Short mmCIF file of C-alpha atoms and ligand atoms in Angstrom, two decimals:
data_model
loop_
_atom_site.label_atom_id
_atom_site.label_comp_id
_atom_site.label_asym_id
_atom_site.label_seq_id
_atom_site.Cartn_x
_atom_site.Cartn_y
_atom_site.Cartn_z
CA UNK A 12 -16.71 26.88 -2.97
CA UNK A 13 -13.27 28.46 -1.52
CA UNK A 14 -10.67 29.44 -3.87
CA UNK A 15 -8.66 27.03 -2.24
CA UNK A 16 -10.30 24.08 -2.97
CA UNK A 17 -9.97 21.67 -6.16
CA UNK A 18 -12.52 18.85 -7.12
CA UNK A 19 -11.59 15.21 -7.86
CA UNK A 20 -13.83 13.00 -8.96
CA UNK A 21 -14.00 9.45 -9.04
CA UNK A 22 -15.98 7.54 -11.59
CA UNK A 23 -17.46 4.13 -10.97
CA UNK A 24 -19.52 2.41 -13.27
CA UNK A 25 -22.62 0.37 -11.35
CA UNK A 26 -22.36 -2.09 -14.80
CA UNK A 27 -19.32 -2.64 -16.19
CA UNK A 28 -21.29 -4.19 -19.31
CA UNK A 29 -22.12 -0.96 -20.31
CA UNK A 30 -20.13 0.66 -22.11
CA UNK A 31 -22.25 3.16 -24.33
CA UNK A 32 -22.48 4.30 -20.44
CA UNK A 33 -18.88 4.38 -19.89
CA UNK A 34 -18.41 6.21 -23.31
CA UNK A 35 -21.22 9.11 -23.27
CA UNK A 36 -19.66 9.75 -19.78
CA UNK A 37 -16.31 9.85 -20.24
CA UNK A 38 -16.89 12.08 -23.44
CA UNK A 39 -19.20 14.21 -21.24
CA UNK A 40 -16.23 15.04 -18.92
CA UNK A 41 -13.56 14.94 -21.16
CA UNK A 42 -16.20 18.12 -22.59
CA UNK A 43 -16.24 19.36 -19.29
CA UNK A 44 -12.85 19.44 -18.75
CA UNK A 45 -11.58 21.24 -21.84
CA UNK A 46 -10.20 18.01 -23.01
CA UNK A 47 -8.02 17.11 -20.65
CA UNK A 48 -7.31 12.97 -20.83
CA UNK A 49 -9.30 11.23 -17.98
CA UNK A 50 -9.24 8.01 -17.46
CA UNK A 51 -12.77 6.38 -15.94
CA UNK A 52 -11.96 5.02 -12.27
CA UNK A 53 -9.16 6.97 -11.17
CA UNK A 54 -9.76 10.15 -9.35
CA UNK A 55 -8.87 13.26 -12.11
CA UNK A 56 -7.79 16.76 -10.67
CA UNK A 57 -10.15 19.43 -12.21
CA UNK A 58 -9.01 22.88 -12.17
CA UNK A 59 -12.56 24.66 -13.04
CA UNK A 60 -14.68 22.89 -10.75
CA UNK A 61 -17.55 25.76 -11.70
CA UNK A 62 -17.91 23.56 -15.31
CA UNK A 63 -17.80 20.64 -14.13
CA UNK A 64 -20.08 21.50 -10.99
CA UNK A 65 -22.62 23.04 -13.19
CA UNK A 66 -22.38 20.27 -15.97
CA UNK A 67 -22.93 17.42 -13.27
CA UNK A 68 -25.85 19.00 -11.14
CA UNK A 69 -27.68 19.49 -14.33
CA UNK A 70 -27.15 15.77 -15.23
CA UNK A 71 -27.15 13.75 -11.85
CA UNK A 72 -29.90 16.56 -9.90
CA UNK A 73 -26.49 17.24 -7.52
CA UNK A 74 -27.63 18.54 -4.45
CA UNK A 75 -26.38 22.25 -4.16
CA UNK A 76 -26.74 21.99 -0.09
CA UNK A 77 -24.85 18.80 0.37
CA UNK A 78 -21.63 20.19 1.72
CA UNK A 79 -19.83 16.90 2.40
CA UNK A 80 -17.19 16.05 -0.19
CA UNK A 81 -18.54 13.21 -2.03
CA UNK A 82 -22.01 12.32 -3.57
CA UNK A 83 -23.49 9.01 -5.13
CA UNK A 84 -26.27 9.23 -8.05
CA UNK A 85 -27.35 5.78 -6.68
CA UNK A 86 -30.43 5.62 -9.61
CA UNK A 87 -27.89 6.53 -12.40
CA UNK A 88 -26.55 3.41 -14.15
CA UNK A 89 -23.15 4.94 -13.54
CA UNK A 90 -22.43 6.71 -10.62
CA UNK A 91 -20.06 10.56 -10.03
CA UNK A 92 -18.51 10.31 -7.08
CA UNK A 93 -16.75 13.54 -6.45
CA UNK A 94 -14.46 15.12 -3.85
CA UNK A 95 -13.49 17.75 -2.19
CA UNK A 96 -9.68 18.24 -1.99
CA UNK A 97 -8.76 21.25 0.78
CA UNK A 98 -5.46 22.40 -0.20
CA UNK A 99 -4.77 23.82 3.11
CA UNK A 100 -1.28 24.84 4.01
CA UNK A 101 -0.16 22.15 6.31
CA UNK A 102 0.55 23.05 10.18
CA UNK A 103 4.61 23.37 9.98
CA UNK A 104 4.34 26.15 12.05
CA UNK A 105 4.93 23.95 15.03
CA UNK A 106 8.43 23.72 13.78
CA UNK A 107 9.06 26.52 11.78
CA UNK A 108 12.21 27.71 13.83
CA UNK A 109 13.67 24.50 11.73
CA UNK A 110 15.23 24.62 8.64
CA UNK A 111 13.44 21.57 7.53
CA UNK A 112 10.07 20.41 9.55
CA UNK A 113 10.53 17.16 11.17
CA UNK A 114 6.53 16.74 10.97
CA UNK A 115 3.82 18.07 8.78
CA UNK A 116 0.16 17.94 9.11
CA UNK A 117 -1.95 17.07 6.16
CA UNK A 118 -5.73 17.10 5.95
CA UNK A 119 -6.97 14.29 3.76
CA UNK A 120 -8.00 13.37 0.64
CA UNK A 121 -4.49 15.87 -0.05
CA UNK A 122 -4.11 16.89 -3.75
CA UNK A 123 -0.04 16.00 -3.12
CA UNK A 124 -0.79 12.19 -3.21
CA UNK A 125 -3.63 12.41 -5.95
CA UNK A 126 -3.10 9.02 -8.17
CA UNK A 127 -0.04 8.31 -5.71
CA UNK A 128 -2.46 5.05 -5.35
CA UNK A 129 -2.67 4.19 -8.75
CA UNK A 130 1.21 4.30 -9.74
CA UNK A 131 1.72 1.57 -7.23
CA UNK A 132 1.92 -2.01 -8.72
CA UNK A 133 2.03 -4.95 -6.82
CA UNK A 134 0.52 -8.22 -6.66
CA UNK A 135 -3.33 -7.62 -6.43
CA UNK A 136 -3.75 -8.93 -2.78
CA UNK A 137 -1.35 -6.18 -1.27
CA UNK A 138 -3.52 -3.29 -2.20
CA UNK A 139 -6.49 -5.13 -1.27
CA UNK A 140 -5.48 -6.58 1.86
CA UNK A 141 -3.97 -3.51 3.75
CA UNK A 142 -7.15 -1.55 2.03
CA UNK A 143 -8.92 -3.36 3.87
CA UNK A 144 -7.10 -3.68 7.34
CA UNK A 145 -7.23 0.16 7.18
CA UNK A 146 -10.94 -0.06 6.30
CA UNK A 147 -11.66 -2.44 9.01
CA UNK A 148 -9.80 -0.52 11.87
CA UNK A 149 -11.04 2.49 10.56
CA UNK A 150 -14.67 1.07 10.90
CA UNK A 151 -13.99 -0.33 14.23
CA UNK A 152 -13.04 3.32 15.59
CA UNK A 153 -15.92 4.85 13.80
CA UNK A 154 -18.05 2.55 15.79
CA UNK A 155 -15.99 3.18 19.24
CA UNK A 156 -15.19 -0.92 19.77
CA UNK A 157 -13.86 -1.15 23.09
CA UNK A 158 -10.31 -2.11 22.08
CA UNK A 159 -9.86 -4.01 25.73
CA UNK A 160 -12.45 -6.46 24.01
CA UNK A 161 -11.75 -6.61 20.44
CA UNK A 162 -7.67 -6.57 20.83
CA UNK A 163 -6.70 -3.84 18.60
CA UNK A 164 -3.79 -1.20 18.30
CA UNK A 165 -4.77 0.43 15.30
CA UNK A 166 -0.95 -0.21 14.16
CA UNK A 167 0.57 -1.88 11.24
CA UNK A 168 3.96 -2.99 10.28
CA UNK A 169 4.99 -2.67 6.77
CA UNK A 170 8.15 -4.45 5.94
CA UNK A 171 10.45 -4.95 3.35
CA UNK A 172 13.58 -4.13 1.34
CA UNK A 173 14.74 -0.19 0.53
CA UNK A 174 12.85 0.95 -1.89
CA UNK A 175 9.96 -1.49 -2.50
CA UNK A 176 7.46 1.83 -1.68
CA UNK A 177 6.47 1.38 1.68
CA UNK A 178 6.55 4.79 2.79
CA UNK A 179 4.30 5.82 -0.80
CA UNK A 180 1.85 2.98 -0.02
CA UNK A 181 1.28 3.95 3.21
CA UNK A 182 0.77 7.69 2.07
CA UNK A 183 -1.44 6.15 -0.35
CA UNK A 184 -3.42 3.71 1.52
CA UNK A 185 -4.48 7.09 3.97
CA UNK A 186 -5.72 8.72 1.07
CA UNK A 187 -7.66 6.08 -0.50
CA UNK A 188 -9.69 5.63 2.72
CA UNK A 189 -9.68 9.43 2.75
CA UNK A 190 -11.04 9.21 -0.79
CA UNK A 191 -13.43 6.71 -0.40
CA UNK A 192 -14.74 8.14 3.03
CA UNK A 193 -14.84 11.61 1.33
CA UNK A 194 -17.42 12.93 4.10
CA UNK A 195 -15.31 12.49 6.88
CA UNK A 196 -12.30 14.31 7.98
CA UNK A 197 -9.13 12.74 8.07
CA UNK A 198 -5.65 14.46 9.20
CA UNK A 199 -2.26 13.22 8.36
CA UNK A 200 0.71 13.23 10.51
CA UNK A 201 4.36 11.82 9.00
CA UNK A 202 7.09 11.04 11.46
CA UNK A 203 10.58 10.35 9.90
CA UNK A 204 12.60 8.73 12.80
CA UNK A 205 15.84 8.96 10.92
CA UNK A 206 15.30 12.47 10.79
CA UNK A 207 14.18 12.90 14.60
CA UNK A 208 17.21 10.60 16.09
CA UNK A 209 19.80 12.10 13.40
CA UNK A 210 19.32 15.80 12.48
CA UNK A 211 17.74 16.92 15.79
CA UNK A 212 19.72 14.41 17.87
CA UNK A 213 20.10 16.27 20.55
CA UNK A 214 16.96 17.99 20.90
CA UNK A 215 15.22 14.87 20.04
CA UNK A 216 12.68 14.90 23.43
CA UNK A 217 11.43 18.67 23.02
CA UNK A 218 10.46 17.84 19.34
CA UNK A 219 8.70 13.97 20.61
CA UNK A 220 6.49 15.93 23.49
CA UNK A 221 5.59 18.83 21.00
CA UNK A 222 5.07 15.95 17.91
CA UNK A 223 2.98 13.70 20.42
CA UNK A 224 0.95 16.91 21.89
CA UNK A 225 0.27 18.00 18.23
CA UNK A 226 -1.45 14.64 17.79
CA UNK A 227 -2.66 14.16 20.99
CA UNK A 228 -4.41 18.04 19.70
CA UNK A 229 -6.02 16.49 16.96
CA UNK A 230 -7.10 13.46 17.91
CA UNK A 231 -8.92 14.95 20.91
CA UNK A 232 -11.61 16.24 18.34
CA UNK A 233 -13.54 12.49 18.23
CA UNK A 234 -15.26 13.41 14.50
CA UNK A 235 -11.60 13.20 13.02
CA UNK A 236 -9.90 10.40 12.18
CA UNK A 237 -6.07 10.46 12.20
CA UNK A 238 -3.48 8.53 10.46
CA UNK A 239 0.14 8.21 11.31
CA UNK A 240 3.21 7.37 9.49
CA UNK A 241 6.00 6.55 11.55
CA UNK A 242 8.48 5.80 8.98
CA UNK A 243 12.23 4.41 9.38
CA UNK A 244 10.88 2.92 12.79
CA UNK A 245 14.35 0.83 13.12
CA UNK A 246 15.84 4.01 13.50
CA UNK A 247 14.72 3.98 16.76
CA UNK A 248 16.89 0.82 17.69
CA UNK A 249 19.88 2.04 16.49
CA UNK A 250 19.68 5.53 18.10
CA UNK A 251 19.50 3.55 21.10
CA UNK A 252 22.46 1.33 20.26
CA UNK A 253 24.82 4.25 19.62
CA UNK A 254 23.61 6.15 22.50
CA UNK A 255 24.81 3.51 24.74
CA UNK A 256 27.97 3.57 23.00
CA UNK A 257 28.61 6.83 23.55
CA UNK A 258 29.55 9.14 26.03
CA UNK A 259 26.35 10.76 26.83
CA UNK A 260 23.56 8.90 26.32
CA UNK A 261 20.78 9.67 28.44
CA UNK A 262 19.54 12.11 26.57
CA UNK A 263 18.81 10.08 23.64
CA UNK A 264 18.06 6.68 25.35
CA UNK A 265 15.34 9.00 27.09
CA UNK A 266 14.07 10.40 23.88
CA UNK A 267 13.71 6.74 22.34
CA UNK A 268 11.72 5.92 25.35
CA UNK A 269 9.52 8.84 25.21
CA UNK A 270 8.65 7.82 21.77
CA UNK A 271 7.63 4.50 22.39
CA UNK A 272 5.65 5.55 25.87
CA UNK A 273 3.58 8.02 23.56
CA UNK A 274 2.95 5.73 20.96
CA UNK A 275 1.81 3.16 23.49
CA UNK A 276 -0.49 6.21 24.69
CA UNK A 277 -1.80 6.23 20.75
CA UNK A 278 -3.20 2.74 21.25
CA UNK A 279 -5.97 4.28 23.49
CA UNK A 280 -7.07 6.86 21.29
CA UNK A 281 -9.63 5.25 19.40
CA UNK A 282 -9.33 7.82 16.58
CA UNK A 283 -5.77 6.89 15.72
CA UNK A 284 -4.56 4.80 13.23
CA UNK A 285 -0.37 4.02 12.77
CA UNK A 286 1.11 2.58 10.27
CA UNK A 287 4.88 2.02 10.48
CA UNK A 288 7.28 1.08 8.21
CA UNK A 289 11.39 -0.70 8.53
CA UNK A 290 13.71 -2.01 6.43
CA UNK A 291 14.89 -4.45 8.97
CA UNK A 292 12.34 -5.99 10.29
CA UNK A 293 14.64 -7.85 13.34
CA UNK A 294 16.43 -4.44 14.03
CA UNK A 295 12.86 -2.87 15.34
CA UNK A 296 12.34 -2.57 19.21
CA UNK A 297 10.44 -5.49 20.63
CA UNK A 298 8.08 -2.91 22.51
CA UNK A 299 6.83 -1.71 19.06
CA UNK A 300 6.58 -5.09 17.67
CA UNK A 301 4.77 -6.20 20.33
CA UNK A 302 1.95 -3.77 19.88
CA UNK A 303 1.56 -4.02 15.98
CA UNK A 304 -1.47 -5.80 15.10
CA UNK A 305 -0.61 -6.95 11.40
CA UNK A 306 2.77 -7.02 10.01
CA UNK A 307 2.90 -7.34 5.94
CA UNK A 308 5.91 -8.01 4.24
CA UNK A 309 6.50 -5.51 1.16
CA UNK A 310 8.59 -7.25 -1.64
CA UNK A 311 10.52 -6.35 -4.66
CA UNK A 312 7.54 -6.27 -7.54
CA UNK A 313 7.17 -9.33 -9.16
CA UNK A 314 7.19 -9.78 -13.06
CA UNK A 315 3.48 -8.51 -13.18
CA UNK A 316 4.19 -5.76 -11.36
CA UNK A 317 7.52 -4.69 -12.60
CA UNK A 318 5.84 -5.08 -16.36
CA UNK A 319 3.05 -2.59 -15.29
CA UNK A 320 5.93 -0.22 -13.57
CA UNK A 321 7.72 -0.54 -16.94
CA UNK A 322 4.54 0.52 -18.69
CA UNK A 323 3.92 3.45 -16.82
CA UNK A 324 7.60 4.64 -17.60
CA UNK A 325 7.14 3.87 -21.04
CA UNK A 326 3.78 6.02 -21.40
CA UNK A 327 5.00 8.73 -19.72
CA UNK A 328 8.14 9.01 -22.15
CA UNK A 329 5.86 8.87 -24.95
CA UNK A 330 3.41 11.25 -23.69
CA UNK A 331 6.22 13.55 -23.09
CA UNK A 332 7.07 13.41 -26.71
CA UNK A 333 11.03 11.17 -25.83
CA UNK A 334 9.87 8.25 -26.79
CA UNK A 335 8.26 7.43 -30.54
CA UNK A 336 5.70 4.47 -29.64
CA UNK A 337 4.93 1.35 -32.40
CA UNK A 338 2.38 -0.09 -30.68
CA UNK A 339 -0.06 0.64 -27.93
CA UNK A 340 1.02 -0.90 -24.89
CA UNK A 341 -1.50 -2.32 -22.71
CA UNK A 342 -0.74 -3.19 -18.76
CA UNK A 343 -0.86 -6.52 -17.80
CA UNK A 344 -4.21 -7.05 -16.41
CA UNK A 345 -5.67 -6.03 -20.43
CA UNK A 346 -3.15 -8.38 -21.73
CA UNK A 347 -4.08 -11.22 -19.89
CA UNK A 348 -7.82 -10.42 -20.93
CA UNK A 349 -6.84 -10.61 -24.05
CA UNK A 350 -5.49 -13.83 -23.62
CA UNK A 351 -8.38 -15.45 -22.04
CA UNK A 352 -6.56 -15.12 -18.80
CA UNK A 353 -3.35 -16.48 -19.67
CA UNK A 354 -0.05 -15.15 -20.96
CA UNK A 355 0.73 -16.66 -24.25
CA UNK A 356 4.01 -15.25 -26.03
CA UNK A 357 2.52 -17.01 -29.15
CA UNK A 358 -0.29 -14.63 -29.32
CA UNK A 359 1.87 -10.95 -28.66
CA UNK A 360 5.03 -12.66 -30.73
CA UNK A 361 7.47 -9.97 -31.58
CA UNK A 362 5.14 -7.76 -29.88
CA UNK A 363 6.98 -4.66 -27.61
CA UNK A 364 4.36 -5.86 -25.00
CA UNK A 365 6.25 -9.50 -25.47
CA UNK A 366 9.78 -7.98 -25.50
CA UNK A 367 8.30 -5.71 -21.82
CA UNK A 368 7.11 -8.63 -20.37
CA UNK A 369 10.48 -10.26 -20.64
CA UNK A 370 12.07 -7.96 -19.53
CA UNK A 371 9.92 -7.80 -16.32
CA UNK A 372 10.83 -11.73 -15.99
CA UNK A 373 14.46 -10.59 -15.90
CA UNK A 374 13.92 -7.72 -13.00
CA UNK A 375 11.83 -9.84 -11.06
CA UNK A 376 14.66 -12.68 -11.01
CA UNK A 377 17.55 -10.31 -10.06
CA UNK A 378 15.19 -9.07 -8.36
CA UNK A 379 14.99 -4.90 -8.74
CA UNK A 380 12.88 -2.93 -6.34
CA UNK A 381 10.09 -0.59 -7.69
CA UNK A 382 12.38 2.49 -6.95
CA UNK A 383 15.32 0.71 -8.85
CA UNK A 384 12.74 0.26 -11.88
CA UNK A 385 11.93 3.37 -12.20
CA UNK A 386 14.62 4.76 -12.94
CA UNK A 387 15.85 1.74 -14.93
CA UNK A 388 14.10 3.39 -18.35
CA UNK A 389 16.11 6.60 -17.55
CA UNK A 390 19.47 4.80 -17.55
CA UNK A 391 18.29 2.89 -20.86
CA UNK A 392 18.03 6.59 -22.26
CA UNK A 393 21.26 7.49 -21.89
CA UNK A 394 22.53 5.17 -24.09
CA UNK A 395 20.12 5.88 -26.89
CA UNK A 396 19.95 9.22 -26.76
CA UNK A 397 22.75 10.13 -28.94
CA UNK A 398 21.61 8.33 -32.09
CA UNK A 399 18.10 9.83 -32.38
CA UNK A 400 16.00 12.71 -31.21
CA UNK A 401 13.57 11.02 -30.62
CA UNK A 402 14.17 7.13 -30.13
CA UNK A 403 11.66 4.99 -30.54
CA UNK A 404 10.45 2.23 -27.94
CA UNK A 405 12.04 -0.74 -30.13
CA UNK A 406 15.42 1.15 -29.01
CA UNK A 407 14.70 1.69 -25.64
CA UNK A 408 13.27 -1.59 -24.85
CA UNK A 409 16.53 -3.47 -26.71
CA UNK A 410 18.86 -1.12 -23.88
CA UNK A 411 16.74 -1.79 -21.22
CA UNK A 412 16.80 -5.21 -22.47
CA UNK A 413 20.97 -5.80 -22.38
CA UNK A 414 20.79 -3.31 -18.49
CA UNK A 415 18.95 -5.89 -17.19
CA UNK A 416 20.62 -8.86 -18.80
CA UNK A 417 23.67 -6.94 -17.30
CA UNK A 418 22.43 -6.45 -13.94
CA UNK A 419 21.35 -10.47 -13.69
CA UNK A 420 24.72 -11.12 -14.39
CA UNK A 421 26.09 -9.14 -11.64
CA UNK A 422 23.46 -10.19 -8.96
CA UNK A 423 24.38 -13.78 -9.88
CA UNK A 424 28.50 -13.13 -9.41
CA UNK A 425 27.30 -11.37 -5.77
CA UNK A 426 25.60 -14.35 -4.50
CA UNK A 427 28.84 -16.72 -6.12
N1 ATP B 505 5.71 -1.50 -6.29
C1 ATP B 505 5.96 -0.29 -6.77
N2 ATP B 505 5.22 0.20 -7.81
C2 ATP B 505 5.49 1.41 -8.31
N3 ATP B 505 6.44 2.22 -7.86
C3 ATP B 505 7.19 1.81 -6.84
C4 ATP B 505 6.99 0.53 -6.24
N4 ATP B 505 7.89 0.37 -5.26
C5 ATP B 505 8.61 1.51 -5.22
N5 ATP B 505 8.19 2.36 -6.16
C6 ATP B 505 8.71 3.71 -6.41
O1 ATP B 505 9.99 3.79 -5.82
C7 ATP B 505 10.16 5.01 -5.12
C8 ATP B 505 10.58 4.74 -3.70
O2 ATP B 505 9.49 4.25 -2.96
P1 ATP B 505 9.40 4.42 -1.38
O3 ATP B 505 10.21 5.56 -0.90
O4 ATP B 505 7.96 4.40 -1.02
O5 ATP B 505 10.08 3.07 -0.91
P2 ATP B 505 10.44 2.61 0.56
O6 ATP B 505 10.14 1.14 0.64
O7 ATP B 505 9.76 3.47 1.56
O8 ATP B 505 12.00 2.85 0.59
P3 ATP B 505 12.95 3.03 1.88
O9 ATP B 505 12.92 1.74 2.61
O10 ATP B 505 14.29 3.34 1.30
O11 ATP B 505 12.39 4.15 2.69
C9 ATP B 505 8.86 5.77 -5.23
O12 ATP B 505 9.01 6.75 -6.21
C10 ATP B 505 7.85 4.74 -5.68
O13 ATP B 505 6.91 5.31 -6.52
MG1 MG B 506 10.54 4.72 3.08
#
């Protein structure tokens, strides 16, 4: 194994009854790993793969030759799944007269988005649907369908309000498949068209004929599967717009077009996949629209989601030592378990978990974006700070409490 490769691992249990399993495993690599926290199911960075190489071919027989990055103990009442992260430098060479790269090239599973996946919440569905519209075109291009039959782009449309994570799902989606396809070799190409029609306005078309040969480079080798990002897509609309406005706008109007030629040229490479992503959905050009195969509105996280947002905050404040925690809190999905599989406030009454979830209610009704939430515990904070050290939760969830009261108040007056 290359110095410049890390190990993640993935562990699924085959029976989720049992948990001796779950437990003699998890101790096992939390051994392994020096004792590093690991939670079971979500891929964990290792930093001496040797250990934890040696530890888990003497337990699951792993096969020494198998160079692909991922292996299943099928036999095992548990199953290892492990992978191969290349931390390769990415390709910004093409640009590297730039200041800033207006493109990078990423090889996948990339140790930059590791649990990226996991720190999005939304409502169950959206993870699981676009998983598996990714999976499914992904499948269809391994198998070469002939897309003049089965009437397929490869492109999706993700929609929504600033800051409701559209550009981090997407990043996230292409790893997961990445991840869960560890044997395969994925490459990852971001476009930001902001960028392309703002910064490099006037040298837009070079940089679209070098961006589109860079793919068109990659995709030509048929065993790799490439995803695109083309983010800010309504960008491309209003580039247009102001370049008819202006005084000289062929140049632009030209670049715009080359764009959307070569991305119409994408839809024949079987090996591509596109996701694109807009804040406003009616200002994107009715040739890309046309061509999008699935469009899925992204919305402002609803009160299960901004709860479980909330919760990650909260843990990381306490694992950072800020935040002095009562009670462990538990995200929603363990809470409703606990409930039989319904929210009572009777049974968590008083609880911090009680005073979270209403909270959530509150941000979901004004309603805050994910980004918005995020930093929502770091503005509570600030106005506890300067009483304690260390605050504890009770404090921080009373601020965040009256901010969102506060914010409610103001979103009502706006819509007055
Ligand atoms: N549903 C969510 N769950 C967890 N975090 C979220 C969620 N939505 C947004 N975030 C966080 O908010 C930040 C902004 O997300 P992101 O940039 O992906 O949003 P966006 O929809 O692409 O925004 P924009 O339209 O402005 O480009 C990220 O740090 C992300 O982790
Ligand atoms: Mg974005």
């Amino acid at each position: 194994m290359s110095k410049d490769t890390t190990l993640v691992f993935e562990c699924l249990l085959h029976n989720h009854t049992q948990k001796e399993k779950h437990r003699e495993l998890e101790m096992f690599i939390r051994e392994g790993l020096r004792g590093r926290q690991i939670k079971i199911g979500t891929p964990v960075l290792i930093t001496h793969p040797d250990i934890i190489r040696l530890r888990f071919s003497s337990l699951l027989g792993l096969d020494e030759d198998r160079t692909f990055g991922g292996f299943f103990h099928v036999n095992a009442p548990y199953a290892v799944k492990i992978h191969f992260y290349t931390n390769k430098k990415s390709r910004c060479d093409v640009f590297q007269q730039d200041e800033e790269q207006l493109f990078e090239t990423t090889e996948l599973p990339a140790e930059k988005l590791d649990c990226l996946w996991e720190s999005l919440h939304f409502e169950k569905n959206t993870h699981n649907t676009l998983l598996s519209v990714i999976t499914t075109m992904f499948r269809f291009s391994l198998a070469k369908v002939n897309s003049k039959i089965i009437g397929i782009n490869r492109m999706v449309l993700l929609h929504g309000p600033p800051g409701t994570g559209k550009t981090s799902l997407s990043r996230a989606l292409f790893n997961k498949v990445a991840i869960q396809n560890a044997h395969l070799s994925f490459s990852y190409l971001e476009i930001n068209c902001q960028a392309l029609f703002s910064k490099w306005f006037s040298e837009s078309g070079k940089k679209i004929a070098r961006l589109f040969a860079e793919i068109q480079s990659l995709s030509d080798d048929k065993r790799k599967v490439v995803f695109v990002l083309v983010d800010e897509i309504e960008s491309l609309t209003l580039a247009r717009s102001t370049a008819l406005g202006g005084n000289e706008p062929s140049d632009s109007i030209r670049a715009v077009n080359t764009l959307l030629t070569q991305l119409d040229r994408l839809t024949e490479k079987n090996n591509v996949i596109v996701i694109g992503t807009t804040n406003l959905l009616h200002a994107i050009d009715d040739a890309f629209l046309s061509r999008v195969d699935i469009s899925v509105e992204i919305e402002p996280p609803s009160h299960r989601a901004a709860y479980n947002i909330l919760v990650s905050c909260i843990k990381e404040l306490a694992s950072c030592g800020l935040l002095a925690l009562r009670e462990k809190l538990a995200y929603f999905d363990s809470i409703l378990a606990m409930n039989g599989f319904e929210y009572s406030p009777e049974h968590a009454k008083h609880s911090q978990s009680e005073q979270l979830y209403n909270i959530a209610k509150l941000a979901s009704l004004v309603p805050l974006t994910g980004r918005t939430l995020r930093k929502a515990p770091f503005i509570a904070y600030t106005g506890i700070i300067s009483r304690n050290d260390t605050p504890g939760c009770d404090a921080l969830l009373e601020q965040l409490h009256r901010d969102m009261e506060q914010r409610k108040t103001e979103a009502q007056r706006v819509t007055k």
